[in-house]
Amino acid sequence: MKNILYITYDGICEPLGISQSLSYLEKLSPEFNIHIISYEKKKEINNSKNFKLIKKRLAKAGITCSFLKYHINSNYFAKIYDIFIGILITLFLTRKLKINIIHVRSYLPGLIALPSKLIFNPKILFDIRGFWADERLDGGIWSKNSLNYFLVKILEIILFSKSDHIVTLTEASLPFIKKFKSWGKANTPVSVIPTCVNLNLFNLSKKPKVNKDNNFTFGYLGSFGTWYLLDETLQLFKEISKLIPDAKMLIINRNEHKEIRIAAKKAKIDQEKISIYKLDYKDVPTYLRKMDASSTLIKPCFSKLSSSPTKLGEYLGCGIPCVGNSGVGDVEKILNFKNSGFVLKKFDNKSLVEAAKKIIVISKNKNIPYRCRDTAIEFFSLKDGIEKYRLIYNTL
């Protein structure tokens, strides 16, 4: 039985960690010995109910885990400390557990794994999760001349050249990955595994909802921040409200309630029309099924060609059509499959008006829940994702 070390800097106790790390690994654990190194934020550790639940799931799956503290402070010293501790623990575990494969989730875990690769030579599975340096550049966080950007681009070259298998989230990113001439390993296998969804949890209700104008609910799941477009999402809802005056907006969001309220006020949207909920992961599907339509509007740029929004698969799994936009991973291809939503090409007022009209019409179709569900099964099946990781583990 192969020994796998999985390293994530994002934390398996957060909703994304549960859906995109734990859900895979606990299904793979019967065939592989798995140990996780996970950096957790203090608030997640302090959430004793959720933390105990995660530990219980890990124990049931026979997975061991080293929980490390994630330092919110983004200065060099905090990051260097996190990386240094991670390197030491990874070296120790690679030797002690006779690790065959180190599965790294993005760039910093890749950096943490490099010394172990050089000393003990385990196989490296580099799950890129996106073009990190270019994401920071496109988001205005780093400049192209900054030291951070320069160092991470060097790290990117090293990780691509030292990895034994590479996983990317989208078909759209493949041509650019294959053009990275600095690899030095042109034959390194590359697999596409999108952000998969537990479709047993995110499923259709017994009687899928098809909207009526007098109770139309437009929805959004997740954070906004750098990439997800809050103002444009609210403007889209505003246009929907002009067509359906009694329309409501349901937002599932953890930490940005105040910012959302301020943006809604600025957009001159009646606060009574908007409901915002902070939910446990297990409760999210129930609230998604209250929606008639949804959105995932993301800033289109080069780095987003490698992005696969998890929320899209969760919407579609619950039978909810979605408004997305072009220039983001495989979103256009996915939404055009069985006409599961509407794809925005621009964010001007004319385009938002058209999107509002189209998504209302789409949501009224009695077959739309089943079309959305079929799309989710085609592109976001957790079962398919697990099978792909199983194949990679077995071939490394």
mmCIF file of C-alpha atoms in Angstrom:
data_model
loop_
_atom_site.group_PDB
_atom_site.id
_atom_site.type_symbol
_atom_site.label_atom_id
_atom_site.label_comp_id
_atom_site.label_asym_id
_atom_site.label_seq_id
_atom_site.Cartn_x
_atom_site.Cartn_y
_atom_site.Cartn_z
ATOM 1 C CA MET A 1 0.000 0.000 0.000
ATOM 2 C CA LYS A 2 1.422 3.399 -1.002
ATOM 3 C CA ASN A 3 2.039 6.092 1.575
ATOM 4 C CA ILE A 4 0.690 9.537 0.627
ATOM 5 C CA LEU A 5 1.531 12.867 2.252
ATOM 6 C CA TYR A 6 -1.021 15.551 1.362
ATOM 7 C CA ILE A 7 -0.068 19.187 2.055
ATOM 8 C CA THR A 8 -2.577 22.039 2.009
ATOM 9 C CA TYR A 9 -2.097 25.642 3.121
ATOM 10 C CA ASP A 10 -5.822 26.409 2.874
ATOM 11 C CA GLY A 11 -7.087 24.273 5.743
ATOM 12 C CA ILE A 12 -9.304 21.208 5.562
ATOM 13 C CA CYS A 13 -11.632 22.600 8.262
ATOM 14 C CA GLU A 14 -12.965 25.346 5.986
ATOM 15 C CA PRO A 15 -15.838 24.620 3.560
ATOM 16 C CA LEU A 16 -13.513 24.575 0.541
ATOM 17 C CA GLY A 17 -11.111 22.290 2.383
ATOM 18 C CA ILE A 18 -13.940 19.917 3.240
ATOM 19 C CA SER A 19 -15.240 19.769 -0.332
ATOM 20 C CA GLN A 20 -11.907 19.884 -2.186
ATOM 21 C CA SER A 21 -9.559 17.937 0.093
ATOM 22 C CA LEU A 22 -11.288 15.875 2.762
ATOM 23 C CA SER A 23 -14.074 14.595 0.495
ATOM 24 C CA TYR A 24 -11.500 13.153 -1.921
ATOM 25 C CA LEU A 25 -9.059 11.777 0.609
ATOM 26 C CA GLU A 26 -11.511 9.912 2.822
ATOM 27 C CA LYS A 27 -12.692 7.959 -0.238
ATOM 28 C CA LEU A 28 -9.115 7.150 -1.264
ATOM 29 C CA SER A 29 -8.008 6.150 2.249
ATOM 30 C CA PRO A 30 -9.050 2.455 2.023
ATOM 31 C CA GLU A 31 -6.421 1.965 -0.708
ATOM 32 C CA PHE A 32 -3.673 4.319 0.488
ATOM 33 C CA ASN A 33 -2.051 5.299 3.776
ATOM 34 C CA ILE A 34 -2.718 9.042 3.943
ATOM 35 C CA HIS A 35 -1.275 11.694 6.247
ATOM 36 C CA ILE A 36 -2.329 15.339 5.897
ATOM 37 C CA ILE A 37 -0.422 18.480 6.784
ATOM 38 C CA SER A 38 -3.016 21.240 7.028
ATOM 39 C CA TYR A 39 -2.544 24.881 8.006
ATOM 40 C CA GLU A 40 -5.608 26.012 9.937
ATOM 41 C CA LYS A 41 -6.772 29.488 10.906
ATOM 42 C CA LYS A 42 -7.308 30.108 14.616
ATOM 43 C CA LYS A 43 -11.050 30.650 14.157
ATOM 44 C CA GLU A 44 -11.408 27.189 12.606
ATOM 45 C CA ILE A 45 -9.550 25.513 15.470
ATOM 46 C CA ASN A 46 -11.674 27.459 17.957
ATOM 47 C CA ASN A 47 -14.861 26.269 16.265
ATOM 48 C CA SER A 48 -14.842 23.199 18.478
ATOM 49 C CA LYS A 49 -17.997 21.647 17.011
ATOM 50 C CA ASN A 50 -16.705 21.717 13.436
ATOM 51 C CA PHE A 51 -13.138 20.816 14.438
ATOM 52 C CA LYS A 52 -14.338 17.754 16.369
ATOM 53 C CA LEU A 53 -16.463 16.718 13.402
ATOM 54 C CA ILE A 54 -13.481 16.949 11.040
ATOM 55 C CA LYS A 55 -11.281 14.943 13.420
ATOM 56 C CA LYS A 56 -14.023 12.334 13.699
ATOM 57 C CA ARG A 57 -14.249 12.020 9.908
ATOM 58 C CA LEU A 58 -10.466 11.698 9.645
ATOM 59 C CA ALA A 59 -10.367 9.017 12.335
ATOM 60 C CA LYS A 60 -13.198 7.078 10.687
ATOM 61 C CA ALA A 61 -11.314 7.152 7.368
ATOM 62 C CA GLY A 62 -8.056 6.099 9.033
ATOM 63 C CA ILE A 63 -6.337 9.322 7.971
ATOM 64 C CA THR A 64 -3.760 10.923 10.264
ATOM 65 C CA CYS A 65 -3.245 14.669 10.270
ATOM 66 C CA SER A 66 -0.777 17.296 11.477
ATOM 67 C CA PHE A 67 -2.679 20.536 12.116
ATOM 68 C CA LEU A 68 -0.384 23.554 11.862
ATOM 69 C CA LYS A 69 -1.227 27.157 12.703
ATOM 70 C CA TYR A 70 -1.915 29.427 9.747
ATOM 71 C CA HIS A 71 -0.640 32.932 10.424
ATOM 72 C CA ILE A 72 -3.082 35.509 9.107
ATOM 73 C CA ASN A 73 -0.314 38.114 9.016
ATOM 74 C CA SER A 74 0.951 38.076 5.438
ATOM 75 C CA ASN A 75 4.398 39.587 6.082
ATOM 76 C CA TYR A 76 7.544 37.725 5.096
ATOM 77 C CA PHE A 77 8.435 36.630 8.626
ATOM 78 C CA ALA A 78 5.060 34.952 9.230
ATOM 79 C CA LYS A 79 5.157 33.141 5.885
ATOM 80 C CA ILE A 80 8.801 32.135 6.289
ATOM 81 C CA TYR A 81 7.983 30.728 9.725
ATOM 82 C CA ASP A 82 5.033 28.727 8.338
ATOM 83 C CA ILE A 83 7.159 27.406 5.472
ATOM 84 C CA PHE A 84 10.133 26.548 7.720
ATOM 85 C CA ILE A 85 7.980 24.581 10.181
ATOM 86 C CA GLY A 86 6.247 22.838 7.276
ATOM 87 C CA ILE A 87 9.571 21.841 5.718
ATOM 88 C CA LEU A 88 10.828 20.343 8.986
ATOM 89 C CA ILE A 89 7.647 18.354 9.569
ATOM 90 C CA THR A 90 7.528 17.211 5.932
ATOM 91 C CA LEU A 91 11.135 15.997 6.109
ATOM 92 C CA PHE A 92 10.400 14.150 9.349
ATOM 93 C CA LEU A 93 7.199 12.528 8.056
ATOM 94 C CA THR A 94 8.632 11.639 4.645
ATOM 95 C CA ARG A 95 11.349 9.624 6.341
ATOM 96 C CA LYS A 96 9.312 8.217 9.233
ATOM 97 C CA LEU A 97 6.272 7.203 7.162
ATOM 98 C CA LYS A 98 8.317 6.146 4.107
ATOM 99 C CA ILE A 99 6.271 8.461 1.913
ATOM 100 C CA ASN A 100 5.956 7.418 -1.743
ATOM 101 C CA ILE A 101 3.985 10.419 -3.020
ATOM 102 C CA ILE A 102 3.715 14.003 -1.779
ATOM 103 C CA HIS A 103 0.501 15.552 -3.088
ATOM 104 C CA VAL A 104 0.842 19.341 -2.870
ATOM 105 C CA ARG A 105 -2.142 21.667 -3.157
ATOM 106 C CA SER A 106 -0.793 24.794 -4.868
ATOM 107 C CA TYR A 107 2.544 26.594 -4.745
ATOM 108 C CA LEU A 108 3.445 27.089 -1.057
ATOM 109 C CA PRO A 109 2.858 23.403 -0.236
ATOM 110 C CA GLY A 110 5.031 22.674 -3.279
ATOM 111 C CA LEU A 111 7.814 24.798 -1.821
ATOM 112 C CA ILE A 112 7.425 22.999 1.505
ATOM 113 C CA ALA A 113 7.795 19.621 -0.248
ATOM 114 C CA LEU A 114 10.881 20.486 -2.325
ATOM 115 C CA PRO A 115 13.583 19.689 0.312
ATOM 116 C CA SER A 116 12.011 16.266 0.871
ATOM 117 C CA LYS A 117 11.965 15.698 -2.885
ATOM 118 C CA LEU A 118 15.670 16.551 -3.110
ATOM 119 C CA ILE A 119 16.693 14.390 -0.134
ATOM 120 C CA PHE A 120 14.328 11.390 -0.222
ATOM 121 C CA ASN A 121 13.044 11.593 -3.838
ATOM 122 C CA PRO A 122 9.340 10.781 -3.374
ATOM 123 C CA LYS A 123 7.061 11.391 -6.348
ATOM 124 C CA ILE A 124 5.517 14.879 -6.430
ATOM 125 C CA LEU A 125 1.915 15.406 -7.543
ATOM 126 C CA PHE A 126 1.576 19.152 -8.164
ATOM 127 C CA ASP A 127 -2.089 20.195 -7.937
ATOM 128 C CA ILE A 128 -1.619 23.730 -9.243
ATOM 129 C CA ARG A 129 -5.126 25.063 -8.358
ATOM 130 C CA GLY A 130 -4.403 28.076 -10.581
ATOM 131 C CA PHE A 131 -1.581 30.305 -11.807
ATOM 132 C CA TRP A 132 -0.867 31.792 -8.391
ATOM 133 C CA ALA A 133 1.682 34.479 -9.309
ATOM 134 C CA ASP A 134 -0.483 35.698 -12.180
ATOM 135 C CA GLU A 135 -3.575 35.687 -9.959
ATOM 136 C CA ARG A 136 -1.816 38.076 -7.592
ATOM 137 C CA LEU A 137 -0.714 40.165 -10.563
ATOM 138 C CA ASP A 138 -4.164 40.285 -12.191
ATOM 139 C CA GLY A 139 -5.753 41.057 -8.823
ATOM 140 C CA GLY A 140 -3.562 44.122 -8.347
ATOM 141 C CA ILE A 141 -1.974 42.599 -5.236
ATOM 142 C CA TRP A 142 1.499 42.336 -6.806
ATOM 143 C CA SER A 143 3.137 44.250 -9.642
ATOM 144 C CA LYS A 144 5.072 42.566 -12.430
ATOM 145 C CA ASN A 145 8.277 44.170 -11.151
ATOM 146 C CA SER A 146 7.754 43.129 -7.532
ATOM 147 C CA LEU A 147 10.077 40.730 -5.725
ATOM 148 C CA ASN A 148 7.105 38.533 -4.766
ATOM 149 C CA TYR A 149 6.082 38.020 -8.379
ATOM 150 C CA PHE A 150 9.668 37.332 -9.462
ATOM 151 C CA LEU A 151 10.271 34.755 -6.697
ATOM 152 C CA VAL A 152 6.992 32.916 -7.233
ATOM 153 C CA LYS A 153 7.562 32.702 -11.000
ATOM 154 C CA ILE A 154 10.943 31.096 -10.254
ATOM 155 C CA LEU A 155 9.218 28.736 -7.825
ATOM 156 C CA GLU A 156 6.675 27.932 -10.545
ATOM 157 C CA ILE A 157 9.460 26.909 -12.949
ATOM 158 C CA ILE A 158 11.062 24.693 -10.287
ATOM 159 C CA LEU A 159 7.783 23.031 -9.297
ATOM 160 C CA PHE A 160 6.812 22.278 -12.886
ATOM 161 C CA SER A 161 10.258 20.850 -13.598
ATOM 162 C CA LYS A 162 10.487 18.734 -10.424
ATOM 163 C CA SER A 163 6.929 17.392 -10.406
ATOM 164 C CA ASP A 164 6.129 13.879 -11.573
ATOM 165 C CA HIS A 165 2.484 14.603 -12.386
ATOM 166 C CA ILE A 166 0.579 17.878 -12.727
ATOM 167 C CA VAL A 167 -3.128 18.473 -12.140
ATOM 168 C CA THR A 168 -4.944 21.554 -13.433
ATOM 169 C CA LEU A 169 -8.564 22.552 -12.946
ATOM 170 C CA THR A 170 -9.533 23.446 -16.502
ATOM 171 C CA GLU A 171 -9.195 22.436 -20.124
ATOM 172 C CA ALA A 172 -8.745 26.138 -20.931
ATOM 173 C CA SER A 173 -5.437 26.243 -19.037
ATOM 174 C CA LEU A 174 -3.844 23.255 -20.830
ATOM 175 C CA PRO A 175 -2.455 25.109 -23.881
ATOM 176 C CA PHE A 176 -0.684 27.603 -21.610
ATOM 177 C CA ILE A 177 0.740 24.927 -19.327
ATOM 178 C CA LYS A 178 2.103 23.056 -22.330
ATOM 179 C CA LYS A 179 3.779 26.237 -23.565
ATOM 180 C CA PHE A 180 5.851 26.576 -20.397
ATOM 181 C CA LYS A 181 9.151 25.706 -22.124
ATOM 182 C CA SER A 182 11.172 26.058 -18.935
ATOM 183 C CA TRP A 183 9.958 22.750 -17.527
ATOM 184 C CA GLY A 184 12.803 20.647 -18.837
ATOM 185 C CA LYS A 185 10.396 17.681 -18.569
ATOM 186 C CA ALA A 186 8.199 17.866 -21.645
ATOM 187 C CA ASN A 187 6.766 14.397 -21.007
ATOM 188 C CA THR A 188 5.406 15.122 -17.524
ATOM 189 C CA PRO A 189 1.755 13.955 -17.525
ATOM 190 C CA VAL A 190 -0.906 16.648 -17.048
ATOM 191 C CA SER A 191 -4.453 15.798 -15.939
ATOM 192 C CA VAL A 192 -7.553 17.994 -15.756
ATOM 193 C CA ILE A 193 -9.619 17.519 -12.592
ATOM 194 C CA PRO A 194 -12.134 20.331 -11.925
ATOM 195 C CA THR A 195 -13.241 21.362 -8.457
ATOM 196 C CA CYS A 196 -15.577 18.423 -7.960
ATOM 197 C CA VAL A 197 -18.767 18.389 -5.895
ATOM 198 C CA ASN A 198 -20.385 15.810 -3.653
ATOM 199 C CA LEU A 199 -23.511 15.362 -5.769
ATOM 200 C CA ASN A 200 -25.090 13.133 -3.135
ATOM 201 C CA LEU A 201 -25.164 16.190 -0.856
ATOM 202 C CA PHE A 202 -25.773 18.851 -3.514
ATOM 203 C CA ASN A 203 -28.777 17.215 -5.138
ATOM 204 C CA LEU A 204 -32.284 17.857 -6.405
ATOM 205 C CA SER A 205 -35.116 18.024 -3.929
ATOM 206 C CA LYS A 206 -37.844 15.407 -4.306
ATOM 207 C CA LYS A 207 -39.895 17.924 -6.267
ATOM 208 C CA PRO A 208 -37.506 20.315 -8.085
ATOM 209 C CA LYS A 209 -38.572 23.935 -7.896
ATOM 210 C CA VAL A 210 -39.526 25.825 -11.058
ATOM 211 C CA ASN A 211 -39.979 29.521 -10.371
ATOM 212 C CA LYS A 212 -43.103 31.601 -10.432
ATOM 213 C CA ASP A 213 -42.716 35.349 -10.814
ATOM 214 C CA ASN A 214 -44.256 36.113 -7.426
ATOM 215 C CA ASN A 215 -41.530 34.288 -5.446
ATOM 216 C CA PHE A 216 -38.453 34.527 -7.639
ATOM 217 C CA THR A 217 -35.214 34.154 -5.642
ATOM 218 C CA PHE A 218 -31.838 35.046 -7.116
ATOM 219 C CA GLY A 219 -28.890 33.578 -5.223
ATOM 220 C CA TYR A 220 -25.186 33.755 -4.578
ATOM 221 C CA LEU A 221 -22.918 31.386 -2.633
ATOM 222 C CA GLY A 222 -19.475 32.203 -1.228
ATOM 223 C CA SER A 223 -17.145 35.120 -0.737
ATOM 224 C CA PHE A 224 -16.587 38.076 -3.054
ATOM 225 C CA GLY A 225 -13.207 39.729 -2.457
ATOM 226 C CA THR A 226 -10.659 40.179 -5.247
ATOM 227 C CA TRP A 227 -12.163 38.058 -8.017
ATOM 228 C CA TYR A 228 -15.883 37.577 -7.513
ATOM 229 C CA LEU A 229 -17.688 40.710 -8.689
ATOM 230 C CA LEU A 230 -19.983 42.039 -5.958
ATOM 231 C CA ASP A 231 -21.126 45.230 -7.694
ATOM 232 C CA GLU A 232 -21.910 43.478 -10.971
ATOM 233 C CA THR A 233 -23.777 40.699 -9.132
ATOM 234 C CA LEU A 234 -25.918 43.272 -7.329
ATOM 235 C CA GLN A 235 -26.544 45.158 -10.565
ATOM 236 C CA LEU A 236 -27.712 41.915 -12.163
ATOM 237 C CA PHE A 237 -30.156 41.415 -9.300
ATOM 238 C CA LYS A 238 -31.314 45.017 -9.684
ATOM 239 C CA GLU A 239 -32.165 44.336 -13.334
ATOM 240 C CA ILE A 240 -34.014 41.157 -12.329
ATOM 241 C CA SER A 241 -35.985 43.223 -9.783
ATOM 242 C CA LYS A 242 -37.078 45.626 -12.513
ATOM 243 C CA LEU A 243 -38.634 42.681 -14.347
ATOM 244 C CA ILE A 244 -39.937 40.947 -11.211
ATOM 245 C CA PRO A 245 -40.594 43.637 -8.554
ATOM 246 C CA ASP A 246 -41.095 41.088 -5.764
ATOM 247 C CA ALA A 247 -37.833 39.237 -6.483
ATOM 248 C CA LYS A 248 -35.577 38.467 -3.520
ATOM 249 C CA MET A 249 -31.851 37.832 -3.258
ATOM 250 C CA LEU A 250 -30.439 35.084 -1.034
ATOM 251 C CA ILE A 251 -26.705 35.250 -0.261
ATOM 252 C CA ILE A 252 -24.759 32.537 1.579
ATOM 253 C CA ASN A 253 -21.560 34.151 2.840
ATOM 254 C CA ARG A 254 -19.342 33.749 5.884
ATOM 255 C CA ASN A 255 -17.609 37.027 6.679
ATOM 256 C CA GLU A 256 -18.599 39.875 4.349
ATOM 257 C CA HIS A 257 -22.136 40.733 5.459
ATOM 258 C CA LYS A 258 -21.341 44.358 6.262
ATOM 259 C CA GLU A 259 -19.538 44.936 2.955
ATOM 260 C CA ILE A 260 -22.437 43.389 1.019
ATOM 261 C CA ARG A 261 -24.963 45.634 2.800
ATOM 262 C CA ILE A 262 -22.883 48.727 2.055
ATOM 263 C CA ALA A 263 -22.592 47.762 -1.640
ATOM 264 C CA ALA A 264 -26.346 47.070 -1.856
ATOM 265 C CA LYS A 265 -27.107 50.477 -0.346
ATOM 266 C CA LYS A 266 -24.746 52.123 -2.831
ATOM 267 C CA ALA A 267 -26.552 50.306 -5.660
ATOM 268 C CA LYS A 268 -29.877 51.621 -4.278
ATOM 269 C CA ILE A 269 -31.271 48.157 -3.654
ATOM 270 C CA ASP A 270 -33.911 47.777 -0.942
ATOM 271 C CA GLN A 271 -32.187 46.051 1.991
ATOM 272 C CA GLU A 272 -35.368 44.117 2.723
ATOM 273 C CA LYS A 273 -34.944 42.298 -0.587
ATOM 274 C CA ILE A 274 -31.609 40.788 0.451
ATOM 275 C CA SER A 275 -31.145 37.973 2.976
ATOM 276 C CA ILE A 276 -27.615 36.957 3.995
ATOM 277 C CA TYR A 277 -26.849 33.720 5.824
ATOM 278 C CA LYS A 278 -23.751 32.255 7.431
ATOM 279 C CA LEU A 279 -24.216 28.488 7.275
ATOM 280 C CA ASP A 280 -22.481 25.265 8.167
ATOM 281 C CA TYR A 281 -21.384 23.371 5.067
ATOM 282 C CA LYS A 282 -23.995 20.628 5.546
ATOM 283 C CA ASP A 283 -26.830 23.191 5.496
ATOM 284 C CA VAL A 284 -25.799 24.902 2.254
ATOM 285 C CA PRO A 285 -27.702 22.599 -0.186
ATOM 286 C CA THR A 286 -31.017 23.216 1.588
ATOM 287 C CA TYR A 287 -30.652 26.955 1.073
ATOM 288 C CA LEU A 288 -29.397 26.600 -2.497
ATOM 289 C CA ARG A 289 -32.605 24.796 -3.356
ATOM 290 C CA LYS A 290 -34.543 27.915 -2.329
ATOM 291 C CA MET A 291 -32.979 29.719 -5.316
ATOM 292 C CA ASP A 292 -34.494 29.958 -8.789
ATOM 293 C CA ALA A 293 -31.295 31.263 -10.398
ATOM 294 C CA SER A 294 -27.743 32.007 -9.309
ATOM 295 C CA SER A 295 -24.537 33.742 -10.370
ATOM 296 C CA THR A 296 -20.781 33.315 -10.445
ATOM 297 C CA LEU A 297 -19.397 36.503 -11.992
ATOM 298 C CA ILE A 298 -15.592 36.592 -11.952
ATOM 299 C CA LYS A 299 -13.064 39.110 -13.192
ATOM 300 C CA PRO A 300 -11.915 37.717 -16.577
ATOM 301 C CA CYS A 301 -8.130 37.720 -17.017
ATOM 302 C CA PHE A 302 -5.275 35.366 -17.922
ATOM 303 C CA SER A 303 -4.915 33.773 -14.485
ATOM 304 C CA LYS A 304 -8.618 32.928 -14.321
ATOM 305 C CA LEU A 305 -8.267 30.588 -17.304
ATOM 306 C CA SER A 306 -7.078 28.061 -14.723
ATOM 307 C CA SER A 307 -9.981 28.623 -12.312
ATOM 308 C CA SER A 308 -12.932 26.329 -11.711
ATOM 309 C CA PRO A 309 -15.531 27.905 -9.387
ATOM 310 C CA THR A 310 -16.764 25.301 -6.910
ATOM 311 C CA LYS A 311 -20.022 27.162 -6.451
ATOM 312 C CA LEU A 312 -20.960 26.520 -10.098
ATOM 313 C CA GLY A 313 -20.954 22.760 -9.571
ATOM 314 C CA GLU A 314 -22.898 23.150 -6.326
ATOM 315 C CA TYR A 315 -25.574 25.307 -7.976
ATOM 316 C CA LEU A 316 -25.951 22.916 -10.896
ATOM 317 C CA GLY A 317 -25.997 19.856 -8.657
ATOM 318 C CA CYS A 318 -29.043 21.330 -6.909
ATOM 319 C CA GLY A 319 -30.705 22.048 -10.252
ATOM 320 C CA ILE A 320 -30.149 25.829 -10.188
ATOM 321 C CA PRO A 321 -29.324 27.608 -13.486
ATOM 322 C CA CYS A 322 -26.496 30.116 -13.315
ATOM 323 C CA VAL A 323 -25.273 33.343 -14.884
ATOM 324 C CA GLY A 324 -21.518 33.139 -15.453
ATOM 325 C CA ASN A 325 -19.122 34.974 -17.727
ATOM 326 C CA SER A 326 -16.661 34.127 -20.467
ATOM 327 C CA GLY A 327 -12.897 34.281 -19.957
ATOM 328 C CA VAL A 328 -12.995 32.160 -16.790
ATOM 329 C CA GLY A 329 -11.792 28.564 -17.048
ATOM 330 C CA ASP A 330 -14.355 26.264 -18.668
ATOM 331 C CA VAL A 331 -17.398 28.212 -17.410
ATOM 332 C CA GLU A 332 -18.692 29.066 -20.892
ATOM 333 C CA LYS A 333 -18.370 25.465 -22.085
ATOM 334 C CA ILE A 334 -20.119 24.161 -18.958
ATOM 335 C CA LEU A 335 -23.080 26.564 -19.056
ATOM 336 C CA ASN A 336 -23.593 26.029 -22.780
ATOM 337 C CA PHE A 337 -23.763 22.285 -22.186
ATOM 338 C CA LYS A 338 -27.523 21.545 -22.207
ATOM 339 C CA ASN A 339 -28.149 25.313 -21.812
ATOM 340 C CA SER A 340 -27.718 25.254 -18.045
ATOM 341 C CA GLY A 341 -27.469 29.022 -17.700
ATOM 342 C CA PHE A 342 -26.421 32.213 -19.438
ATOM 343 C CA VAL A 343 -22.919 33.417 -20.314
ATOM 344 C CA LEU A 344 -22.154 37.139 -20.035
ATOM 345 C CA LYS A 345 -19.611 38.483 -22.511
ATOM 346 C CA LYS A 346 -19.502 42.004 -21.044
ATOM 347 C CA PHE A 347 -20.577 43.743 -17.827
ATOM 348 C CA ASP A 348 -22.141 46.853 -19.359
ATOM 349 C CA ASN A 349 -25.755 47.717 -18.557
ATOM 350 C CA LYS A 350 -27.096 46.360 -21.854
ATOM 351 C CA SER A 351 -25.484 42.972 -21.216
ATOM 352 C CA LEU A 352 -26.764 42.808 -17.629
ATOM 353 C CA VAL A 353 -30.302 43.607 -18.808
ATOM 354 C CA GLU A 354 -30.083 40.791 -21.356
ATOM 355 C CA ALA A 355 -28.708 38.384 -18.734
ATOM 356 C CA ALA A 356 -31.575 39.229 -16.374
ATOM 357 C CA LYS A 357 -34.174 38.524 -19.060
ATOM 358 C CA LYS A 358 -32.515 35.304 -20.201
ATOM 359 C CA ILE A 359 -31.971 33.769 -16.765
ATOM 360 C CA ILE A 360 -35.604 34.407 -15.825
ATOM 361 C CA VAL A 361 -36.766 32.627 -18.983
ATOM 362 C CA ILE A 362 -34.318 29.755 -18.461
ATOM 363 C CA SER A 363 -35.399 29.283 -14.834
ATOM 364 C CA LYS A 364 -39.056 28.879 -15.890
ATOM 365 C CA ASN A 365 -38.324 25.853 -18.064
ATOM 366 C CA LYS A 366 -39.747 22.774 -16.352
ATOM 367 C CA ASN A 367 -36.748 20.685 -17.451
ATOM 368 C CA ILE A 368 -34.061 23.090 -16.238
ATOM 369 C CA PRO A 369 -33.415 21.347 -12.873
ATOM 370 C CA TYR A 370 -32.689 18.096 -14.716
ATOM 371 C CA ARG A 371 -30.539 19.807 -17.359
ATOM 372 C CA CYS A 372 -28.503 21.477 -14.625
ATOM 373 C CA ARG A 373 -28.168 18.197 -12.760
ATOM 374 C CA ASP A 374 -26.979 16.390 -15.911
ATOM 375 C CA THR A 375 -24.395 19.153 -16.444
ATOM 376 C CA ALA A 376 -23.130 18.791 -12.875
ATOM 377 C CA ILE A 377 -22.749 15.035 -13.334
ATOM 378 C CA GLU A 378 -20.882 15.566 -16.610
ATOM 379 C CA PHE A 379 -18.374 18.117 -15.290
ATOM 380 C CA PHE A 380 -18.285 18.082 -11.473
ATOM 381 C CA SER A 381 -18.736 14.496 -10.321
ATOM 382 C CA LEU A 382 -16.758 13.818 -7.147
ATOM 383 C CA LYS A 383 -16.791 10.137 -8.024
ATOM 384 C CA ASP A 384 -15.036 10.871 -11.332
ATOM 385 C CA GLY A 385 -12.502 13.130 -9.596
ATOM 386 C CA ILE A 386 -11.678 10.441 -7.043
ATOM 387 C CA GLU A 387 -11.181 7.880 -9.815
ATOM 388 C CA LYS A 388 -8.748 10.214 -11.590
ATOM 389 C CA TYR A 389 -6.716 10.766 -8.401
ATOM 390 C CA ARG A 390 -6.748 7.021 -7.727
ATOM 391 C CA LEU A 391 -5.319 6.378 -11.195
ATOM 392 C CA ILE A 392 -2.610 9.026 -10.699
ATOM 393 C CA TYR A 393 -1.616 7.625 -7.287
ATOM 394 C CA ASN A 394 -1.414 4.118 -8.724
ATOM 395 C CA THR A 395 0.702 5.138 -11.719
ATOM 396 C CA LEU A 396 3.195 7.303 -9.809
#
